[in-house]
Tab-separated table of C-alpha atoms and ligand atoms in Angstrom:
chain	number	residue	atom	x	y	z
A	5	MET	CA	150.539	-14.893	-18.783
A	6	LEU	CA	146.642	-15.183	-18.883
A	7	GLU	CA	145.307	-17.812	-20.620
A	8	PHE	CA	141.550	-19.120	-21.419
A	9	GLN	CA	141.979	-23.022	-21.297
A	10	LYS	CA	139.082	-25.246	-22.238
A	11	VAL	CA	138.697	-28.859	-23.342
A	12	VAL	CA	135.583	-29.939	-25.091
A	13	ARG	CA	134.736	-33.688	-24.486
A	14	GLU	CA	131.530	-35.456	-25.751
A	15	ALA	CA	129.144	-37.672	-24.080
A	16	GLU	CA	127.212	-40.477	-26.042
A	17	LEU	CA	123.836	-41.625	-25.072
A	18	LEU	CA	120.793	-43.255	-26.588
A	19	PRO	CA	117.989	-41.365	-25.207
A	20	PRO	CA	114.225	-42.233	-25.316
A	21	PRO	CA	111.775	-42.615	-26.918
A	22	GLU	CA	113.714	-43.698	-29.865
A	23	PHE	CA	116.977	-44.571	-28.241
A	24	GLN	CA	118.915	-43.203	-31.322
A	25	LEU	CA	122.599	-41.966	-30.737
A	26	GLU	CA	122.882	-38.500	-29.406
A	27	THR	CA	126.085	-36.500	-28.570
A	28	GLN	CA	126.386	-33.960	-25.993
A	29	SER	CA	129.305	-31.749	-25.949
A	30	ILE	CA	130.847	-30.704	-22.338
A	31	GLU	CA	133.258	-27.884	-22.049
A	32	PHE	CA	135.829	-28.076	-19.287
A	33	ARG	CA	137.174	-24.529	-18.546
A	34	THR	CA	139.764	-23.724	-16.114
A	35	ASP	CA	139.706	-20.517	-14.470
A	36	PRO	CA	142.681	-18.239	-15.736
A	37	LEU	CA	143.560	-16.861	-12.219
A	38	ILE	CA	142.272	-19.526	-9.591
A	39	SER	CA	142.391	-22.597	-11.660
A	40	THR	CA	138.846	-23.931	-10.554
A	41	ARG	CA	137.146	-26.158	-13.052
A	42	THR	CA	133.850	-25.547	-14.683
A	43	ARG	CA	131.657	-27.996	-16.714
A	44	ILE	CA	129.424	-26.295	-19.199
A	45	ASN	CA	126.783	-28.260	-21.158
A	46	VAL	CA	123.966	-26.068	-22.336
A	47	GLN	CA	121.766	-29.100	-22.911
A	48	ARG	CA	121.358	-29.303	-19.221
A	49	ALA	CA	118.978	-26.378	-19.319
A	50	GLY	CA	116.456	-28.667	-21.089
A	51	ARG	CA	116.387	-30.894	-17.758
A	52	LEU	CA	113.563	-29.199	-16.091
A	53	THR	CA	110.126	-29.068	-17.344
A	54	GLU	CA	109.397	-25.807	-18.954
A	55	ALA	CA	108.862	-23.431	-15.984
A	56	LYS	CA	105.110	-22.528	-15.898
A	57	LYS	CA	103.995	-18.997	-15.538
A	58	VAL	CA	105.277	-18.341	-11.879
A	59	ASP	CA	102.663	-16.575	-9.573
A	60	LEU	CA	104.382	-15.693	-6.352
A	61	SER	CA	101.441	-13.697	-5.148
A	62	ASP	CA	100.124	-16.211	-2.539
A	63	TYR	CA	103.550	-16.828	-1.370
A	64	ILE	CA	104.185	-13.028	-0.872
A	65	ASN	CA	100.980	-12.379	0.831
A	66	LYS	CA	101.523	-15.408	3.296
A	67	THR	CA	104.872	-14.389	4.244
A	68	ARG	CA	104.013	-10.645	4.310
A	69	GLU	CA	101.753	-11.259	7.438
A	70	ASP	CA	104.687	-11.672	10.084
A	71	CYS	CA	107.807	-10.400	8.161
A	72	LEU	CA	110.498	-9.324	10.563
A	73	PHE	CA	111.593	-6.724	8.067
A	74	CYS	CA	108.489	-5.036	7.098
A	75	PRO	CA	108.178	-1.365	8.596
A	76	GLU	CA	105.561	-2.233	11.509
A	77	ASN	CA	107.656	-5.049	12.854
A	78	ILE	CA	111.481	-4.016	12.243
A	79	GLU	CA	111.862	-2.360	15.412
A	80	LYS	CA	110.535	-4.970	17.486
A	81	THR	CA	111.932	-8.093	15.795
A	82	THR	CA	115.582	-7.025	14.772
A	83	PRO	CA	118.460	-6.772	17.040
A	84	LEU	CA	120.406	-3.413	17.991
A	85	PHE	CA	124.187	-3.212	17.754
A	86	VAL	CA	126.053	-3.094	20.993
A	87	LYS	CA	126.723	0.579	22.050
A	88	ASP	CA	130.479	0.101	21.501
A	89	ILE	CA	129.688	-0.454	17.719
A	90	TRP	CA	126.744	1.714	17.069
A	91	GLU	CA	125.547	4.204	19.800
A	92	GLU	CA	121.905	4.507	18.300
A	93	GLY	CA	121.361	0.736	17.934
A	94	ARG	CA	120.581	0.712	14.082
A	95	ILE	CA	122.118	2.577	11.332
A	96	LYS	CA	119.377	4.408	9.587
A	97	ASN	CA	118.765	6.573	6.369
A	98	ARG	CA	116.104	7.287	4.044
A	99	CYS	CA	115.286	3.581	2.961
A	100	TYR	CA	117.750	1.388	4.648
A	101	VAL	CA	117.767	0.010	8.078
A	102	LEU	CA	121.064	-1.635	9.088
A	103	PHE	CA	121.053	-4.165	12.024
A	104	PRO	CA	122.989	-7.114	13.427
A	105	ASN	CA	122.313	-10.555	11.885
A	106	ARG	CA	120.123	-12.391	14.350
A	107	TYR	CA	122.209	-15.374	13.710
A	108	PRO	CA	125.868	-14.289	12.759
A	109	PHE	CA	128.509	-16.455	11.345
A	110	GLY	CA	131.122	-13.674	12.096
A	111	GLU	CA	131.797	-11.379	14.843
A	112	TYR	CA	130.721	-8.603	12.698
A	113	HIS	CA	127.792	-9.391	10.588
A	114	ALA	CA	124.700	-7.127	9.910
A	115	VAL	CA	121.702	-7.221	7.732
A	116	GLY	CA	120.366	-4.237	5.837
A	117	THR	CA	116.774	-4.049	4.258
A	118	LEU	CA	116.396	-2.449	0.909
A	119	THR	CA	112.903	-0.952	0.794
A	120	ASP	CA	109.856	-0.722	2.949
A	121	LYS	CA	107.932	-2.852	0.430
A	122	HIS	CA	107.810	-6.604	1.376
A	123	PHE	CA	108.653	-7.772	-2.067
A	124	LEU	CA	109.972	-6.294	-5.222
A	125	ASP	CA	110.354	-8.032	-8.453
A	126	LEU	CA	113.896	-8.174	-10.314
A	127	ASP	CA	112.983	-5.128	-12.397
A	128	GLU	CA	111.710	-3.164	-9.795
A	129	PHE	CA	114.435	-2.117	-7.465
A	130	PRO	CA	115.141	1.679	-7.667
A	131	LEU	CA	118.599	2.876	-7.278
A	132	GLU	CA	119.063	5.029	-4.662
A	133	PRO	CA	117.940	2.678	-1.786
A	134	ILE	CA	120.448	0.148	-2.902
A	135	VAL	CA	123.410	3.039	-3.091
A	136	ASP	CA	122.142	3.859	0.288
A	137	ASN	CA	122.343	0.371	1.622
A	138	LEU	CA	125.890	0.052	0.201
A	139	LEU	CA	127.177	3.328	1.671
A	140	ALA	CA	125.630	2.305	5.090
A	141	CYS	CA	127.398	-1.059	4.988
A	142	LYS	CA	130.653	0.948	4.186
A	143	GLU	CA	130.212	3.079	7.087
A	144	TYR	CA	129.640	0.059	9.364
A	145	VAL	CA	132.775	-1.521	7.722
A	146	LEU	CA	134.800	1.749	8.466
A	147	THR	CA	133.398	1.744	11.980
A	148	VAL	CA	134.390	-1.946	12.842
A	149	TYR	CA	137.689	-1.282	11.365
A	150	LYS	CA	138.299	1.668	13.448
A	151	LYS	CA	136.976	0.080	16.733
A	152	LYS	CA	138.046	-3.598	16.334
A	153	GLY	CA	140.454	-3.796	13.689
A	154	ALA	CA	138.647	-6.594	11.640
A	155	ARG	CA	139.209	-5.519	7.853
A	156	TYR	CA	138.044	-8.115	5.333
A	157	PRO	CA	134.373	-6.837	4.185
A	158	THR	CA	131.995	-8.933	2.276
A	159	TRP	CA	128.923	-7.584	0.819
A	160	ILE	CA	126.309	-10.044	-0.365
A	161	TRP	CA	122.786	-10.152	-1.696
A	162	ASN	CA	120.431	-13.068	-1.763
A	163	HIS	CA	117.048	-12.849	-3.430
A	164	LEU	CA	114.369	-15.558	-2.561
A	165	PRO	CA	114.718	-19.136	-1.256
A	166	PRO	CA	116.666	-20.551	-4.167
A	167	SER	CA	119.454	-18.028	-3.338
A	168	ALA	CA	119.533	-19.193	0.272
A	169	ALA	CA	117.731	-16.045	1.665
A	170	SER	CA	115.547	-17.222	4.592
A	171	GLN	CA	113.567	-13.662	4.361
A	172	VAL	CA	111.545	-12.642	1.361
A	173	HIS	CA	111.804	-9.092	2.224
A	174	PRO	CA	114.656	-7.532	0.080
A	175	HIS	CA	117.796	-7.434	2.042
A	176	THR	CA	121.544	-7.654	1.891
A	177	GLN	CA	124.100	-8.817	4.329
A	178	ILE	CA	127.570	-7.271	5.389
A	179	TRP	CA	130.317	-8.854	7.282
A	180	ILE	CA	133.795	-7.985	8.410
A	181	ASP	CA	136.310	-10.646	9.055
A	182	THR	CA	139.802	-10.562	10.654
A	183	GLU	CA	140.938	-12.831	7.817
A	184	PRO	CA	139.482	-12.698	4.187
A	185	THR	CA	137.149	-15.648	3.112
A	186	ASN	CA	139.013	-18.557	1.632
A	187	TRP	CA	137.869	-17.559	-1.882
A	188	THR	CA	138.746	-13.891	-1.420
A	189	GLY	CA	142.021	-14.831	0.358
A	190	ALA	CA	142.869	-17.219	-2.754
A	191	LEU	CA	142.105	-14.249	-5.201
A	192	ILE	CA	144.376	-11.905	-3.408
A	193	LYS	CA	147.074	-14.323	-2.899
A	194	LYS	CA	146.967	-15.371	-6.847
A	195	SER	CA	146.747	-11.774	-7.836
A	196	LYS	CA	149.942	-11.036	-6.004
A	197	GLU	CA	151.655	-14.201	-7.442
A	198	TYR	CA	150.550	-13.184	-11.009
A	199	PHE	CA	151.829	-9.645	-10.549
A	200	ASP	CA	155.178	-10.711	-8.927
A	201	LYS	CA	155.537	-13.312	-12.184
A	202	ASN	CA	154.296	-10.949	-14.931
A	203	LYS	CA	155.098	-7.230	-13.492
A	204	ARG	CA	151.441	-6.861	-14.541
A	205	SER	CA	148.136	-6.754	-12.673
A	206	TYR	CA	146.082	-9.746	-13.441
A	207	TRP	CA	142.807	-7.706	-13.657
A	208	GLU	CA	144.183	-5.138	-15.974
A	209	ASP	CA	145.269	-7.949	-18.164
A	210	LEU	CA	141.899	-9.584	-17.904
A	211	VAL	CA	139.977	-6.504	-18.760
A	212	GLU	CA	142.248	-5.548	-21.706
A	213	LYS	CA	141.888	-9.374	-23.033
A	214	GLU	CA	138.241	-9.291	-22.915
A	215	LYS	CA	137.495	-5.928	-23.908
A	216	ASP	CA	135.113	-5.801	-27.006
A	217	ARG	CA	135.520	-9.701	-27.323
A	218	GLU	CA	132.595	-12.237	-27.166
A	219	ARG	CA	132.384	-12.159	-23.302
A	220	TRP	CA	132.653	-8.283	-22.894
A	221	VAL	CA	129.088	-6.901	-21.657
A	222	GLY	CA	130.097	-2.848	-21.516
A	223	GLU	CA	131.789	-0.525	-19.168
A	224	ASN	CA	131.209	2.734	-17.392
A	225	ASP	CA	133.419	5.149	-15.585
A	226	SER	CA	134.081	3.081	-12.581
A	227	LEU	CA	133.708	-0.575	-13.797
A	228	ALA	CA	134.296	-2.983	-16.662
A	229	ILE	CA	131.491	-5.935	-17.123
A	230	ILE	CA	132.314	-9.445	-18.241
A	231	ALA	CA	130.575	-12.756	-18.565
A	232	THR	CA	133.050	-14.840	-16.448
A	233	PHE	CA	134.814	-17.363	-18.716
A	234	ALA	CA	134.710	-20.049	-16.067
A	235	PRO	CA	131.690	-19.218	-14.291
A	236	HIS	CA	130.392	-20.676	-11.040
A	237	GLY	CA	126.824	-20.440	-11.717
A	238	ASN	CA	124.168	-19.645	-14.602
A	239	ARG	CA	124.262	-16.221	-16.184
A	240	GLU	CA	127.420	-15.189	-13.975
A	241	ILE	CA	128.255	-11.595	-14.357
A	242	GLN	CA	131.467	-10.198	-13.141
A	243	PHE	CA	132.036	-6.433	-12.356
A	244	ILE	CA	135.546	-5.339	-11.932
A	245	PHE	CA	136.486	-2.087	-10.573
A	246	LYS	CA	138.943	0.293	-12.474
A	247	GLU	CA	140.124	2.016	-9.445
A	248	ALA	CA	139.089	0.508	-6.086
A	249	SER	CA	140.603	-2.504	-4.449
A	250	ASN	CA	138.394	-2.635	-1.219
A	251	LEU	CA	134.884	-2.033	-0.474
A	252	ALA	CA	135.544	0.805	2.115
A	253	GLU	CA	137.303	2.855	-0.593
A	254	LEU	CA	133.904	3.328	-2.736
A	255	SER	CA	133.091	6.938	-3.372
A	256	GLU	CA	129.347	7.602	-3.868
A	257	ARG	CA	129.770	7.808	-7.675
A	258	GLN	CA	131.348	4.219	-7.655
A	259	ALA	CA	128.668	3.003	-5.419
A	260	ASN	CA	126.188	4.479	-7.938
A	261	ASP	CA	127.803	2.923	-10.952
A	262	LEU	CA	127.941	-0.585	-9.181
A	263	VAL	CA	124.312	-0.508	-8.418
A	264	ASP	CA	123.445	0.791	-11.906
A	265	CYS	CA	125.120	-2.354	-13.134
A	266	VAL	CA	123.509	-4.800	-10.557
A	267	LEU	CA	120.153	-3.342	-11.737
A	268	LYS	CA	120.675	-3.717	-15.295
A	269	THR	CA	121.823	-7.283	-14.791
A	270	LEU	CA	118.606	-8.069	-12.818
A	271	LYS	CA	116.423	-6.591	-15.502
A	272	TRP	CA	118.008	-8.980	-18.001
A	273	TYR	CA	117.581	-11.909	-15.387
A	274	LYS	CA	113.872	-10.794	-15.373
A	275	GLU	CA	113.689	-10.981	-19.187
A	276	GLU	CA	115.019	-14.587	-19.096
A	277	GLY	CA	112.357	-15.480	-16.740
A	278	MET	CA	114.399	-15.683	-13.638
A	279	ASN	CA	113.511	-14.544	-10.249
A	280	SER	CA	116.311	-15.564	-7.708
A	281	PHE	CA	120.137	-14.522	-7.743
A	282	ASN	CA	123.176	-14.178	-5.620
A	283	LEU	CA	125.696	-11.269	-5.569
A	284	SER	CA	128.691	-11.091	-3.768
A	285	THR	CA	131.765	-8.874	-3.454
A	286	PHE	CA	135.519	-9.927	-3.284
A	287	SER	CA	137.421	-7.154	-1.488
A	288	ALA	CA	140.799	-6.569	-0.263
A	289	GLY	CA	141.458	-5.272	3.305
A	290	VAL	CA	140.050	-1.990	4.301
A	291	ASP	CA	143.567	-0.500	4.788
A	292	GLU	CA	144.902	-2.225	1.738
A	293	LYS	CA	145.290	-0.218	-1.465
A	294	LEU	CA	146.648	-2.956	-3.574
A	295	ASN	CA	148.164	-2.276	-6.991
A	296	TYR	CA	147.853	-6.042	-8.177
A	297	TYR	CA	144.079	-6.524	-6.929
A	298	ARG	CA	140.705	-5.157	-8.024
A	299	LEU	CA	137.634	-4.986	-5.944
A	300	ASN	CA	135.495	-7.180	-7.864
A	301	VAL	CA	131.608	-8.288	-7.722
A	302	LYS	CA	129.776	-11.159	-9.095
A	303	MET	CA	126.282	-12.219	-9.849
A	304	MET	CA	124.578	-15.422	-10.923
A	305	SER	CA	120.910	-16.358	-11.548
A	306	LYS	CA	119.362	-19.246	-9.334
A	307	PRO	CA	116.777	-21.967	-10.393
A	308	VAL	CA	113.421	-20.167	-10.835
A	309	PHE	CA	111.426	-20.187	-7.263
A	310	GLN	CA	108.114	-21.977	-8.037
A	311	PRO	CA	106.353	-22.265	-4.714
A	312	ASP	CA	103.522	-24.299	-6.146
A	313	TYR	CA	105.729	-26.339	-8.301
A	314	PRO	CA	108.071	-28.430	-6.018
A	315	TYR	CA	110.140	-29.934	-8.761
A	316	TYR	CA	112.675	-27.161	-9.503
A	317	THR	CA	116.174	-28.257	-8.780
A	318	ALA	CA	118.575	-26.711	-6.119
A	319	TYR	CA	121.741	-25.129	-7.180
A	320	GLY	CA	125.144	-26.367	-5.709
A	321	GLY	CA	125.042	-30.046	-5.147
A	322	THR	CA	127.811	-32.448	-4.540
A	323	VAL	CA	129.844	-31.494	-7.243
A	324	GLU	CA	130.209	-27.853	-6.272
A	325	LEU	CA	130.177	-28.476	-2.568
A	326	TRP	CA	132.510	-31.442	-2.282
A	327	HIS	CA	134.456	-31.651	-5.430
A	328	GLY	CA	135.151	-27.901	-5.828
A	329	GLU	CA	133.993	-28.025	-9.493
A	330	TYR	CA	131.073	-26.160	-11.067
A	331	VAL	CA	128.293	-27.515	-13.165
A	332	VAL	CA	126.638	-24.758	-15.416
A	333	ASP	CA	124.271	-24.683	-18.307
A	334	THR	CA	124.812	-21.205	-19.777
A	335	LEU	CA	127.635	-20.246	-21.973
A	336	PRO	CA	129.439	-17.162	-20.979
A	337	GLU	CA	129.581	-15.986	-24.507
A	338	ASN	CA	125.899	-16.064	-25.120
A	339	VAL	CA	125.251	-14.558	-21.623
A	340	ALA	CA	127.308	-11.708	-22.699
A	341	GLN	CA	125.561	-11.089	-26.146
A	342	LYS	CA	122.233	-11.263	-24.672
A	343	LEU	CA	122.877	-9.032	-21.673
A	344	LYS	CA	124.653	-6.368	-23.827
A	345	HIS	CA	121.549	-4.512	-25.387
A	346	ILE	CA	120.703	-3.411	-21.733
A	347	PHE	CA	124.009	-1.791	-21.025
A	348	ARG	CA	123.986	-0.103	-24.412
B	25	ZN	ZN1	108.510	-7.929	4.740
C-alpha cells in the first residue's frame, strides 16, 4: 500500500565566522509511486544573498521591441501548420493563437500565446484566455490523434528564463507523441502495477491519505490539490483530476477548474517573491479512459529571475540531470500551509 517514506540525516559543519558546530538536517524522501528520491534541506534557501527588489521593466521593454509573439509580429514571425493538420494555418480564438513550434522536438509540437500583452506578472493572468488556450490545445490534440494517430499529449507552461522559456511573451506548449514521455510512461506503468497489486487506484489512495492532512491544500469539483510529498522542485504543487485520465477528455468546466487552481498558485508564488515557474501535465493516451490512472498536473517555482543581478542560481544541475535525484529547499508541509489561504 501507499507509504510516505523518509529518513532524516544530519550534516555537521563548522561555518564561518565563528567556526562553531552547526548541524543541518536533510530529509531523504522517496516518492510513493515512482520511488525517485528527493533531498530536502530548508536551510539551503539561505544560500542566496537576499533577493533585491527585482525590477524587470528594462528587460521587458528591451525584449518587447522585436518580440515574435506580440500582435504586430505574430503573423509574420510564427510558422503555419501544414494544411493536413490545420487548414487555416493557425488555430485562433479570442485571445490565443496556436501555431507550430519553430524548432520542434516532436512531430506534433505547437506553441500557444496567452495574451496580446508582452508581459504579465504572476498575479495578472486572467482566467478566460488560459482556459481558451487549454481548450485550443485539446482541439489540436484531437485533430492530431484523428489524423495521425499520435495520442500522448503534454501541455506545459514555462515562464521567464529560469524556467527555460526562450520568449518572455506568455505562452504555453503542447505536443503529442506516439509514446508517452519517460516520466508519464513510468507513472502509467507504476499506477497499473499498483492497481493490479492492491485492487485500488493509487490516485484515489493518495487523495484519501492526504485529505485534510498537512500537505492538503484544498479541492474543487474537478481536482484535489496537494503539496507533493517528494517534490522535484521548490513549492511544488500537484493537481489531481477526480474524473479525467487524459487531457483530451477535459470539459470546459474541468479546464476552468484547473486554470483557477493554477492562477491561485501563481498568486501565492508572487506573494512569496517568485517570478518564474514551470507547469506540466501528465496525461494518459487520448483514447484511454483508465480506471487506474488520473490526469495530473504539477507546478514548481523557479529561482527568481534578476536580469541585473547575475548571481542567481540555476535550477536542475548535476544531481537532477545525471543522478535522477532532486534537491529542494522548501518543505511540502510548509508549502501547503502557506498556500491554503488562497484556496479558502
Ligand atoms: Zn511580446
